[in-house]
PDB file of C-alpha atoms in Angstrom:
ATOM      1  CA  MET A   1     118.246  55.618 115.996  1.00  0.00           C
ATOM      2  CA  LYS A   2     118.145  59.423 116.188  1.00  0.00           C
ATOM      3  CA  PHE A   3     115.528  62.131 115.038  1.00  0.00           C
ATOM      4  CA  ARG A   4     116.905  64.234 112.433  1.00  0.00           C
ATOM      5  CA  PRO A   5     114.790  67.290 111.562  1.00  0.00           C
ATOM      6  CA  CYS A   6     114.548  68.711 108.195  1.00  0.00           C
ATOM      7  CA  ILE A   7     114.019  72.221 106.347  1.00  0.00           C
ATOM      8  CA  ASP A   8     112.690  71.802 102.831  1.00  0.00           C
ATOM      9  CA  ILE A   9     112.893  75.029 100.615  1.00  0.00           C
ATOM     10  CA  HIS A  10     110.941  75.678  97.336  1.00  0.00           C
ATOM     11  CA  ASN A  11     110.346  78.883  95.967  1.00  0.00           C
ATOM     12  CA  GLY A  12     111.912  80.765  98.637  1.00  0.00           C
ATOM     13  CA  CYS A  13     109.082  79.097 101.307  1.00  0.00           C
ATOM     14  CA  VAL A  14     109.408  76.294 103.922  1.00  0.00           C
ATOM     15  CA  LYS A  15     107.408  73.527 102.427  1.00  0.00           C
ATOM     16  CA  GLN A  16     106.650  69.769 102.218  1.00  0.00           C
ATOM     17  CA  ILE A  17     106.177  68.101  98.971  1.00  0.00           C
ATOM     18  CA  VAL A  18     105.670  64.869  97.548  1.00  0.00           C
ATOM     19  CA  GLY A  19     108.962  63.921  96.162  1.00  0.00           C
ATOM     20  CA  GLY A  20     108.272  62.696  92.885  1.00  0.00           C
ATOM     21  CA  SER A  21     106.164  65.639  91.950  1.00  0.00           C
ATOM     22  CA  LEU A  22     108.982  67.937  91.959  1.00  0.00           C
ATOM     23  CA  LYS A  23     109.621  69.620  88.183  1.00  0.00           C
ATOM     24  CA  ASP A  24     111.866  72.234  87.321  1.00  0.00           C
ATOM     25  CA  ALA A  25     109.879  73.392  84.235  1.00  0.00           C
ATOM     26  CA  GLY A  26     108.160  76.226  86.060  1.00  0.00           C
ATOM     27  CA  ASP A  27     108.979  75.217  89.505  1.00  0.00           C
ATOM     28  CA  ARG A  28     106.171  73.163  89.970  1.00  0.00           C
ATOM     29  CA  ALA A  29     105.477  70.525  92.884  1.00  0.00           C
ATOM     30  CA  LEU A  30     102.301  68.892  94.461  1.00  0.00           C
ATOM     31  CA  GLU A  31     102.297  70.417  98.140  1.00  0.00           C
ATOM     32  CA  ASN A  32     101.591  69.013 101.186  1.00  0.00           C
ATOM     33  CA  PHE A  33     102.347  71.950 103.555  1.00  0.00           C
ATOM     34  CA  VAL A  34     103.657  75.744 102.958  1.00  0.00           C
ATOM     35  CA  SER A  35     104.751  77.607 106.338  1.00  0.00           C
ATOM     36  CA  CYS A  36     103.771  80.645 107.342  1.00  0.00           C
ATOM     37  CA  GLN A  37     107.137  80.774 109.172  1.00  0.00           C
ATOM     38  CA  ASP A  38     110.664  81.065 107.582  1.00  0.00           C
ATOM     39  CA  ALA A  39     113.496  78.635 107.595  1.00  0.00           C
ATOM     40  CA  ALA A  40     115.175  80.789 110.362  1.00  0.00           C
ATOM     41  CA  PHE A  41     112.209  79.706 113.035  1.00  0.00           C
ATOM     42  CA  TYR A  42     112.346  76.217 112.219  1.00  0.00           C
ATOM     43  CA  ALA A  43     116.222  76.407 112.995  1.00  0.00           C
ATOM     44  CA  GLY A  44     116.011  78.193 116.262  1.00  0.00           C
ATOM     45  CA  LEU A  45     113.571  75.557 117.135  1.00  0.00           C
ATOM     46  CA  TYR A  46     115.831  72.597 116.925  1.00  0.00           C
ATOM     47  CA  ARG A  47     118.566  74.564 118.300  1.00  0.00           C
ATOM     48  CA  GLU A  48     116.514  75.468 121.251  1.00  0.00           C
ATOM     49  CA  ARG A  49     115.663  71.632 121.696  1.00  0.00           C
ATOM     50  CA  GLY A  50     119.133  70.629 121.086  1.00  0.00           C
ATOM     51  CA  ILE A  51     118.590  68.447 118.052  1.00  0.00           C
ATOM     52  CA  GLU A  52     121.353  68.163 115.872  1.00  0.00           C
ATOM     53  CA  GLY A  53     122.309  66.951 112.346  1.00  0.00           C
ATOM     54  CA  GLY A  54     119.071  67.950 110.665  1.00  0.00           C
ATOM     55  CA  HIS A  55     119.245  68.589 106.655  1.00  0.00           C
ATOM     56  CA  ILE A  56     118.213  71.991 104.874  1.00  0.00           C
ATOM     57  CA  ILE A  57     117.347  71.240 101.077  1.00  0.00           C
ATOM     58  CA  LEU A  58     117.461  73.469  98.504  1.00  0.00           C
ATOM     59  CA  LEU A  59     114.664  72.266  96.089  1.00  0.00           C
ATOM     60  CA  ASN A  60     115.222  74.833  93.454  1.00  0.00           C
ATOM     61  CA  PRO A  61     118.099  74.366  91.018  1.00  0.00           C
ATOM     62  CA  ALA A  62     120.559  77.770  90.412  1.00  0.00           C
ATOM     63  CA  SER A  63     118.798  78.273  87.182  1.00  0.00           C
ATOM     64  CA  SER A  64     115.603  79.060  88.703  1.00  0.00           C
ATOM     65  CA  PRO A  65     114.491  82.599  89.379  1.00  0.00           C
ATOM     66  CA  TYR A  66     113.296  81.577  92.696  1.00  0.00           C
ATOM     67  CA  TYR A  67     116.790  80.390  93.783  1.00  0.00           C
ATOM     68  CA  GLU A  68     118.367  83.443  95.531  1.00  0.00           C
ATOM     69  CA  GLU A  69     115.405  83.662  97.983  1.00  0.00           C
ATOM     70  CA  THR A  70     115.595  79.896  98.702  1.00  0.00           C
ATOM     71  CA  LYS A  71     119.092  80.210  99.468  1.00  0.00           C
ATOM     72  CA  LYS A  72     118.592  83.406 101.215  1.00  0.00           C
ATOM     73  CA  GLN A  73     116.370  81.221 103.286  1.00  0.00           C
ATOM     74  CA  ALA A  74     118.942  78.549 103.632  1.00  0.00           C
ATOM     75  CA  LEU A  75     121.564  80.997 104.888  1.00  0.00           C
ATOM     76  CA  SER A  76     119.298  82.595 107.169  1.00  0.00           C
ATOM     77  CA  ALA A  77     118.827  79.006 109.064  1.00  0.00           C
ATOM     78  CA  LEU A  78     122.473  78.399 109.108  1.00  0.00           C
ATOM     79  CA  SER A  79     122.697  81.519 110.811  1.00  0.00           C
ATOM     80  CA  ALA A  80     120.467  80.945 113.249  1.00  0.00           C
ATOM     81  CA  TYR A  81     121.860  77.429 113.993  1.00  0.00           C
ATOM     82  CA  PRO A  82     125.317  77.422 113.599  1.00  0.00           C
ATOM     83  CA  LYS A  83     127.176  73.948 112.957  1.00  0.00           C
ATOM     84  CA  GLY A  84     123.438  72.248 113.976  1.00  0.00           C
ATOM     85  CA  LEU A  85     122.328  71.728 110.428  1.00  0.00           C
ATOM     86  CA  GLN A  86     123.675  70.347 107.173  1.00  0.00           C
ATOM     87  CA  ALA A  87     122.717  72.047 103.759  1.00  0.00           C
ATOM     88  CA  GLY A  88     122.068  70.155 100.266  1.00  0.00           C
ATOM     89  CA  GLY A  89     120.718  70.972  97.090  1.00  0.00           C
ATOM     90  CA  GLY A  90     122.653  72.050  93.912  1.00  0.00           C
ATOM     91  CA  ILE A  91     126.325  71.826  95.939  1.00  0.00           C
ATOM     92  CA  THR A  92     129.414  71.683  93.680  1.00  0.00           C
ATOM     93  CA  PRO A  93     133.036  72.375  94.881  1.00  0.00           C
ATOM     94  CA  GLU A  94     132.600  76.053  93.836  1.00  0.00           C
ATOM     95  CA  ASN A  95     129.563  77.101  96.265  1.00  0.00           C
ATOM     96  CA  ALA A  96     130.382  74.166  99.137  1.00  0.00           C
ATOM     97  CA  SER A  97     132.213  76.800 101.072  1.00  0.00           C
ATOM     98  CA  VAL A  98     129.587  79.307 100.945  1.00  0.00           C
ATOM     99  CA  PHE A  99     127.221  77.133 102.868  1.00  0.00           C
ATOM    100  CA  LEU A 100     129.906  75.839 105.416  1.00  0.00           C
ATOM    101  CA  GLU A 101     131.085  79.146 106.065  1.00  0.00           C
ATOM    102  CA  ALA A 102     127.465  80.366 106.619  1.00  0.00           C
ATOM    103  CA  GLY A 103     127.342  77.566 109.437  1.00  0.00           C
ATOM    104  CA  ALA A 104     126.515  74.189 107.874  1.00  0.00           C
ATOM    105  CA  SER A 105     128.275  71.542 109.571  1.00  0.00           C
ATOM    106  CA  HIS A 106     128.169  69.419 106.301  1.00  0.00           C
ATOM    107  CA  VAL A 107     127.192  70.019 102.831  1.00  0.00           C
ATOM    108  CA  ILE A 108     124.934  67.159 101.065  1.00  0.00           C
ATOM    109  CA  VAL A 109     125.471  66.182  97.433  1.00  0.00           C
ATOM    110  CA  THR A 110     123.802  64.042  94.816  1.00  0.00           C
ATOM    111  CA  SER A 111     123.621  65.231  91.347  1.00  0.00           C
ATOM    112  CA  TYR A 112     127.155  66.843  91.006  1.00  0.00           C
ATOM    113  CA  VAL A 113     128.663  63.512  92.315  1.00  0.00           C
ATOM    114  CA  PHE A 114     126.037  61.355  90.143  1.00  0.00           C
ATOM    115  CA  SER A 115     125.972  62.768  86.605  1.00  0.00           C
ATOM    116  CA  GLU A 116     124.915  61.633  83.664  1.00  0.00           C
ATOM    117  CA  GLY A 117     123.855  58.644  84.925  1.00  0.00           C
ATOM    118  CA  GLU A 118     126.985  57.034  86.424  1.00  0.00           C
ATOM    119  CA  ILE A 119     129.364  57.858  89.564  1.00  0.00           C
ATOM    120  CA  GLN A 120     131.595  60.841  88.386  1.00  0.00           C
ATOM    121  CA  TYR A 121     134.719  59.556  90.680  1.00  0.00           C
ATOM    122  CA  ASP A 122     136.731  62.663  89.199  1.00  0.00           C
ATOM    123  CA  ARG A 123     134.023  64.909  90.696  1.00  0.00           C
ATOM    124  CA  LEU A 124     133.949  63.146  93.763  1.00  0.00           C
ATOM    125  CA  PHE A 125     137.488  63.563  94.324  1.00  0.00           C
ATOM    126  CA  ASN A 126     137.427  67.213  93.445  1.00  0.00           C
ATOM    127  CA  LEU A 127     134.723  67.487  95.780  1.00  0.00           C
ATOM    128  CA  VAL A 128     136.335  66.011  99.085  1.00  0.00           C
ATOM    129  CA  LYS A 129     139.139  67.772  98.231  1.00  0.00           C
ATOM    130  CA  GLU A 130     137.195  71.236  98.722  1.00  0.00           C
ATOM    131  CA  THR A 131     135.303  69.841 101.429  1.00  0.00           C
ATOM    132  CA  GLY A 132     136.750  67.346 103.365  1.00  0.00           C
ATOM    133  CA  LYS A 133     135.390  63.913 103.843  1.00  0.00           C
ATOM    134  CA  GLU A 134     134.543  64.877 107.498  1.00  0.00           C
ATOM    135  CA  ASN A 135     132.028  67.697 106.004  1.00  0.00           C
ATOM    136  CA  LEU A 136     130.498  65.808 103.126  1.00  0.00           C
ATOM    137  CA  VAL A 137     127.185  63.878 103.271  1.00  0.00           C
ATOM    138  CA  LEU A 138     126.290  61.728 100.276  1.00  0.00           C
ATOM    139  CA  ASP A 139     122.565  61.997  99.162  1.00  0.00           C
ATOM    140  CA  LEU A 140     121.916  58.519  97.955  1.00  0.00           C
ATOM    141  CA  SER A 141     118.236  58.776  97.398  1.00  0.00           C
ATOM    142  CA  VAL A 142     116.530  56.117  95.362  1.00  0.00           C
ATOM    143  CA  ARG A 143     113.565  55.241  93.333  1.00  0.00           C
ATOM    144  CA  ASN A 144     112.035  51.683  92.628  1.00  0.00           C
ATOM    145  CA  ARG A 145     112.439  50.422  89.056  1.00  0.00           C
ATOM    146  CA  GLU A 146     111.287  46.666  88.318  1.00  0.00           C
ATOM    147  CA  GLY A 147     111.927  46.030  92.402  1.00  0.00           C
ATOM    148  CA  ARG A 148     115.416  47.373  92.501  1.00  0.00           C
ATOM    149  CA  TYR A 149     116.246  50.642  94.074  1.00  0.00           C
ATOM    150  CA  TYR A 150     118.483  53.115  91.734  1.00  0.00           C
ATOM    151  CA  ILE A 151     119.814  56.286  93.108  1.00  0.00           C
ATOM    152  CA  VAL A 152     118.069  59.478  91.291  1.00  0.00           C
ATOM    153  CA  THR A 153     119.455  62.846  90.951  1.00  0.00           C
ATOM    154  CA  ASP A 154     118.445  66.589  89.792  1.00  0.00           C
ATOM    155  CA  ARG A 155     115.920  66.644  92.498  1.00  0.00           C
ATOM    156  CA  TRP A 156     114.890  63.193  92.375  1.00  0.00           C
ATOM    157  CA  GLN A 157     113.785  63.299  88.498  1.00  0.00           C
ATOM    158  CA  LYS A 158     116.624  61.381  86.767  1.00  0.00           C
ATOM    159  CA  TYR A 159     117.660  58.038  87.051  1.00  0.00           C
ATOM    160  CA  THR A 160     121.081  56.487  87.743  1.00  0.00           C
ATOM    161  CA  SER A 161     122.375  53.231  86.629  1.00  0.00           C
ATOM    162  CA  VAL A 162     123.638  52.910  90.002  1.00  0.00           C
ATOM    163  CA  GLU A 163     121.658  50.800  92.203  1.00  0.00           C
ATOM    164  CA  LEU A 164     121.589  50.817  96.079  1.00  0.00           C
ATOM    165  CA  SER A 165     123.458  47.989  97.422  1.00  0.00           C
ATOM    166  CA  GLU A 166     126.214  47.228 100.336  1.00  0.00           C
ATOM    167  CA  LYS A 167     128.574  47.354  98.010  1.00  0.00           C
ATOM    168  CA  ILE A 168     128.017  50.998  96.877  1.00  0.00           C
ATOM    169  CA  LEU A 169     127.942  51.774 100.329  1.00  0.00           C
ATOM    170  CA  ASP A 170     131.053  50.033 101.212  1.00  0.00           C
ATOM    171  CA  GLU A 171     132.722  51.993  98.078  1.00  0.00           C
ATOM    172  CA  LEU A 172     131.188  55.419  98.978  1.00  0.00           C
ATOM    173  CA  SER A 173     131.555  55.751 102.550  1.00  0.00           C
ATOM    174  CA  ALA A 174     135.379  56.299 101.684  1.00  0.00           C
ATOM    175  CA  TYR A 175     134.472  59.690 100.787  1.00  0.00           C
ATOM    176  CA  CYS A 176     131.998  61.203 103.207  1.00  0.00           C
ATOM    177  CA  ASP A 177     131.156  61.135 106.504  1.00  0.00           C
ATOM    178  CA  GLU A 178     127.232  60.486 106.613  1.00  0.00           C
ATOM    179  CA  PHE A 179     124.682  58.869 103.908  1.00  0.00           C
ATOM    180  CA  LEU A 180     120.956  60.582 103.368  1.00  0.00           C
ATOM    181  CA  VAL A 181     118.527  58.344 101.897  1.00  0.00           C
ATOM    182  CA  HIS A 182     115.294  59.551 100.526  1.00  0.00           C
ATOM    183  CA  ALA A 183     113.150  56.799  99.388  1.00  0.00           C
ATOM    184  CA  VAL A 184     111.518  59.041  96.886  1.00  0.00           C
ATOM    185  CA  ASP A 185     108.518  56.820  95.881  1.00  0.00           C
ATOM    186  CA  VAL A 186     106.996  57.423  99.470  1.00  0.00           C
ATOM    187  CA  GLU A 187     108.437  60.953 100.222  1.00  0.00           C
ATOM    188  CA  GLY A 188     105.664  63.316 101.218  1.00  0.00           C
ATOM    189  CA  LYS A 189     102.844  60.587 101.048  1.00  0.00           C
ATOM    190  CA  SER A 190     102.656  59.588 104.799  1.00  0.00           C
ATOM    191  CA  ALA A 191     102.105  55.913 103.714  1.00  0.00           C
ATOM    192  CA  GLY A 192     104.637  53.922 105.376  1.00  0.00           C
ATOM    193  CA  ILE A 193     108.341  53.374 105.191  1.00  0.00           C
ATOM    194  CA  GLU A 194     110.175  51.421 102.206  1.00  0.00           C
ATOM    195  CA  ALA A 195     110.965  48.458 104.407  1.00  0.00           C
ATOM    196  CA  PRO A 196     113.377  46.952 101.522  1.00  0.00           C
ATOM    197  CA  VAL A 197     115.172  50.323 101.763  1.00  0.00           C
ATOM    198  CA  ALA A 198     115.541  50.502 105.282  1.00  0.00           C
ATOM    199  CA  ARG A 199     116.445  46.777 105.780  1.00  0.00           C
ATOM    200  CA  LEU A 200     119.288  47.041 103.580  1.00  0.00           C
ATOM    201  CA  LEU A 201     120.668  50.330 105.282  1.00  0.00           C
ATOM    202  CA  GLY A 202     120.338  48.635 108.652  1.00  0.00           C
ATOM    203  CA  ASP A 203     121.960  45.376 107.588  1.00  0.00           C
ATOM    204  CA  TRP A 204     124.955  47.562 106.426  1.00  0.00           C
ATOM    205  CA  GLY A 205     125.026  50.347 108.992  1.00  0.00           C
ATOM    206  CA  LYS A 206     128.590  51.403 109.150  1.00  0.00           C
ATOM    207  CA  ILE A 207     128.479  54.962 109.260  1.00  0.00           C
ATOM    208  CA  PRO A 208     125.748  57.226 110.363  1.00  0.00           C
ATOM    209  CA  ILE A 209     122.559  57.050 107.804  1.00  0.00           C
ATOM    210  CA  THR A 210     119.564  59.301 108.039  1.00  0.00           C
ATOM    211  CA  TYR A 211     116.256  57.650 106.147  1.00  0.00           C
ATOM    212  CA  ALA A 212     113.690  59.809 104.793  1.00  0.00           C
ATOM    213  CA  GLY A 213     110.254  59.102 103.073  1.00  0.00           C
ATOM    214  CA  GLY A 214     106.860  57.910 104.492  1.00  0.00           C
ATOM    215  CA  VAL A 215     106.758  57.626 108.107  1.00  0.00           C
ATOM    216  CA  HIS A 216     103.365  58.709 109.366  1.00  0.00           C
ATOM    217  CA  SER A 217     103.107  56.811 112.831  1.00  0.00           C
ATOM    218  CA  PHE A 218     104.913  55.395 115.471  1.00  0.00           C
ATOM    219  CA  ALA A 219     104.605  51.965 114.209  1.00  0.00           C
ATOM    220  CA  ASP A 220     106.441  53.264 111.217  1.00  0.00           C
ATOM    221  CA  LEU A 221     109.214  54.527 113.511  1.00  0.00           C
ATOM    222  CA  ASP A 222     109.237  50.967 115.681  1.00  0.00           C
ATOM    223  CA  GLN A 223     109.113  49.299 111.914  1.00  0.00           C
ATOM    224  CA  LEU A 224     112.345  51.529 111.236  1.00  0.00           C
ATOM    225  CA  ARG A 225     113.805  51.038 114.147  1.00  0.00           C
ATOM    226  CA  ASP A 226     113.794  47.315 114.117  1.00  0.00           C
ATOM    227  CA  LEU A 227     114.497  47.078 110.257  1.00  0.00           C
ATOM    228  CA  GLY A 228     117.432  49.490 110.694  1.00  0.00           C
ATOM    229  CA  LYS A 229     118.591  47.603 113.838  1.00  0.00           C
ATOM    230  CA  GLY A 230     118.936  50.863 115.666  1.00  0.00           C
ATOM    231  CA  ARG A 231     121.542  52.179 112.993  1.00  0.00           C
ATOM    232  CA  VAL A 232     119.491  54.333 110.915  1.00  0.00           C
ATOM    233  CA  ASP A 233     118.304  57.673 112.111  1.00  0.00           C
ATOM    234  CA  VAL A 234     115.109  59.417 110.822  1.00  0.00           C
ATOM    235  CA  THR A 235     113.550  62.416 109.587  1.00  0.00           C
ATOM    236  CA  ILE A 236     109.949  63.001 109.449  1.00  0.00           C
ATOM    237  CA  GLY A 237     108.467  65.857 107.127  1.00  0.00           C
ATOM    238  CA  SER A 238     104.720  65.831 106.489  1.00  0.00           C
ATOM    239  CA  ALA A 239     103.437  63.490 109.070  1.00  0.00           C
ATOM    240  CA  LEU A 240     104.730  65.766 111.707  1.00  0.00           C
ATOM    241  CA  ASP A 241     102.870  68.392 113.235  1.00  0.00           C
ATOM    242  CA  LEU A 242     105.441  71.322 112.484  1.00  0.00           C
ATOM    243  CA  PHE A 243     104.408  70.663 108.910  1.00  0.00           C
ATOM    244  CA  GLY A 244     100.495  70.311 109.481  1.00  0.00           C
ATOM    245  CA  GLY A 245     100.962  66.450 110.317  1.00  0.00           C
ATOM    246  CA  GLU A 246      99.277  64.207 112.686  1.00  0.00           C
ATOM    247  CA  MET A 247     102.509  62.919 114.758  1.00  0.00           C
ATOM    248  CA  ALA A 248     103.525  65.881 117.514  1.00  0.00           C
ATOM    249  CA  PHE A 249     106.954  66.898 117.477  1.00  0.00           C
ATOM    250  CA  ARG A 250     107.097  66.506 121.545  1.00  0.00           C
ATOM    251  CA  ASP A 251     105.829  62.926 121.194  1.00  0.00           C
ATOM    252  CA  VAL A 252     108.592  62.426 118.881  1.00  0.00           C
ATOM    253  CA  LEU A 253     111.029  63.900 120.944  1.00  0.00           C
ATOM    254  CA  ALA A 254     109.785  61.904 123.519  1.00  0.00           C
ATOM    255  CA  TYR A 255     109.984  58.296 121.596  1.00  0.00           C
ATOM    256  CA  MET A 256     113.416  58.799 120.709  1.00  0.00           C
ATOM    257  CA  GLU A 257     114.302  59.200 124.395  1.00  0.00           C
ATOM    258  CA  ARG A 258     112.814  56.085 125.423  1.00  0.00           C
ATOM    259  CA  THR A 259     114.310  53.921 122.447  1.00  0.00           C
TER     260      THR A 259
END
């Protein structure tokens, strides 16, 4: 298990939000933390510590009046840590090269591929043709509906009919280098991980996977390590002291060195 850092950008600021609260209308979200530092500051911090494979997420849609400022922040972070971070949020074949050429190691995609509630294979093929499999991360962020976990899109606001399963992971792994999985129902709540999601990812574990959502203690890291069988990497957002939480960044790095 590795620590994968994050930089979430909303309305031009680095933030930590409650995932399920994000609304495009009015660019609103329930905020846990708003940083006085810009995205490049965090990218530089991760570069200095040699932590690779973190993700930058643009939380505004392209239609938002805040999008250009959010994009500017993302590009500045990529410039501060070339090839050390991934970038996602509104990625399409038309703009993927902008982020890759700016220094992203990978682009992260959900909504473009999972459109109208289904996997759009023609879109997936076009995307891979543009980015290459080796530069693509598929975000399979999920929400619970009647005990099953379904992939959600459009900044986690819309359910698809695609259920997270080993079969889906097998199928989609042919087209990407990694998966990123936000457990949206616990994202930003610092109340513990979604154990069924972590267990499924660990049981599968065939390509790199990063889990995000709910981690708020070292006991949660122990649980994720065990359920994920050491195969699942982790992002910590609101619980990290960098974002106003109680888990010290240096202690998290020390934990990862020990495990």
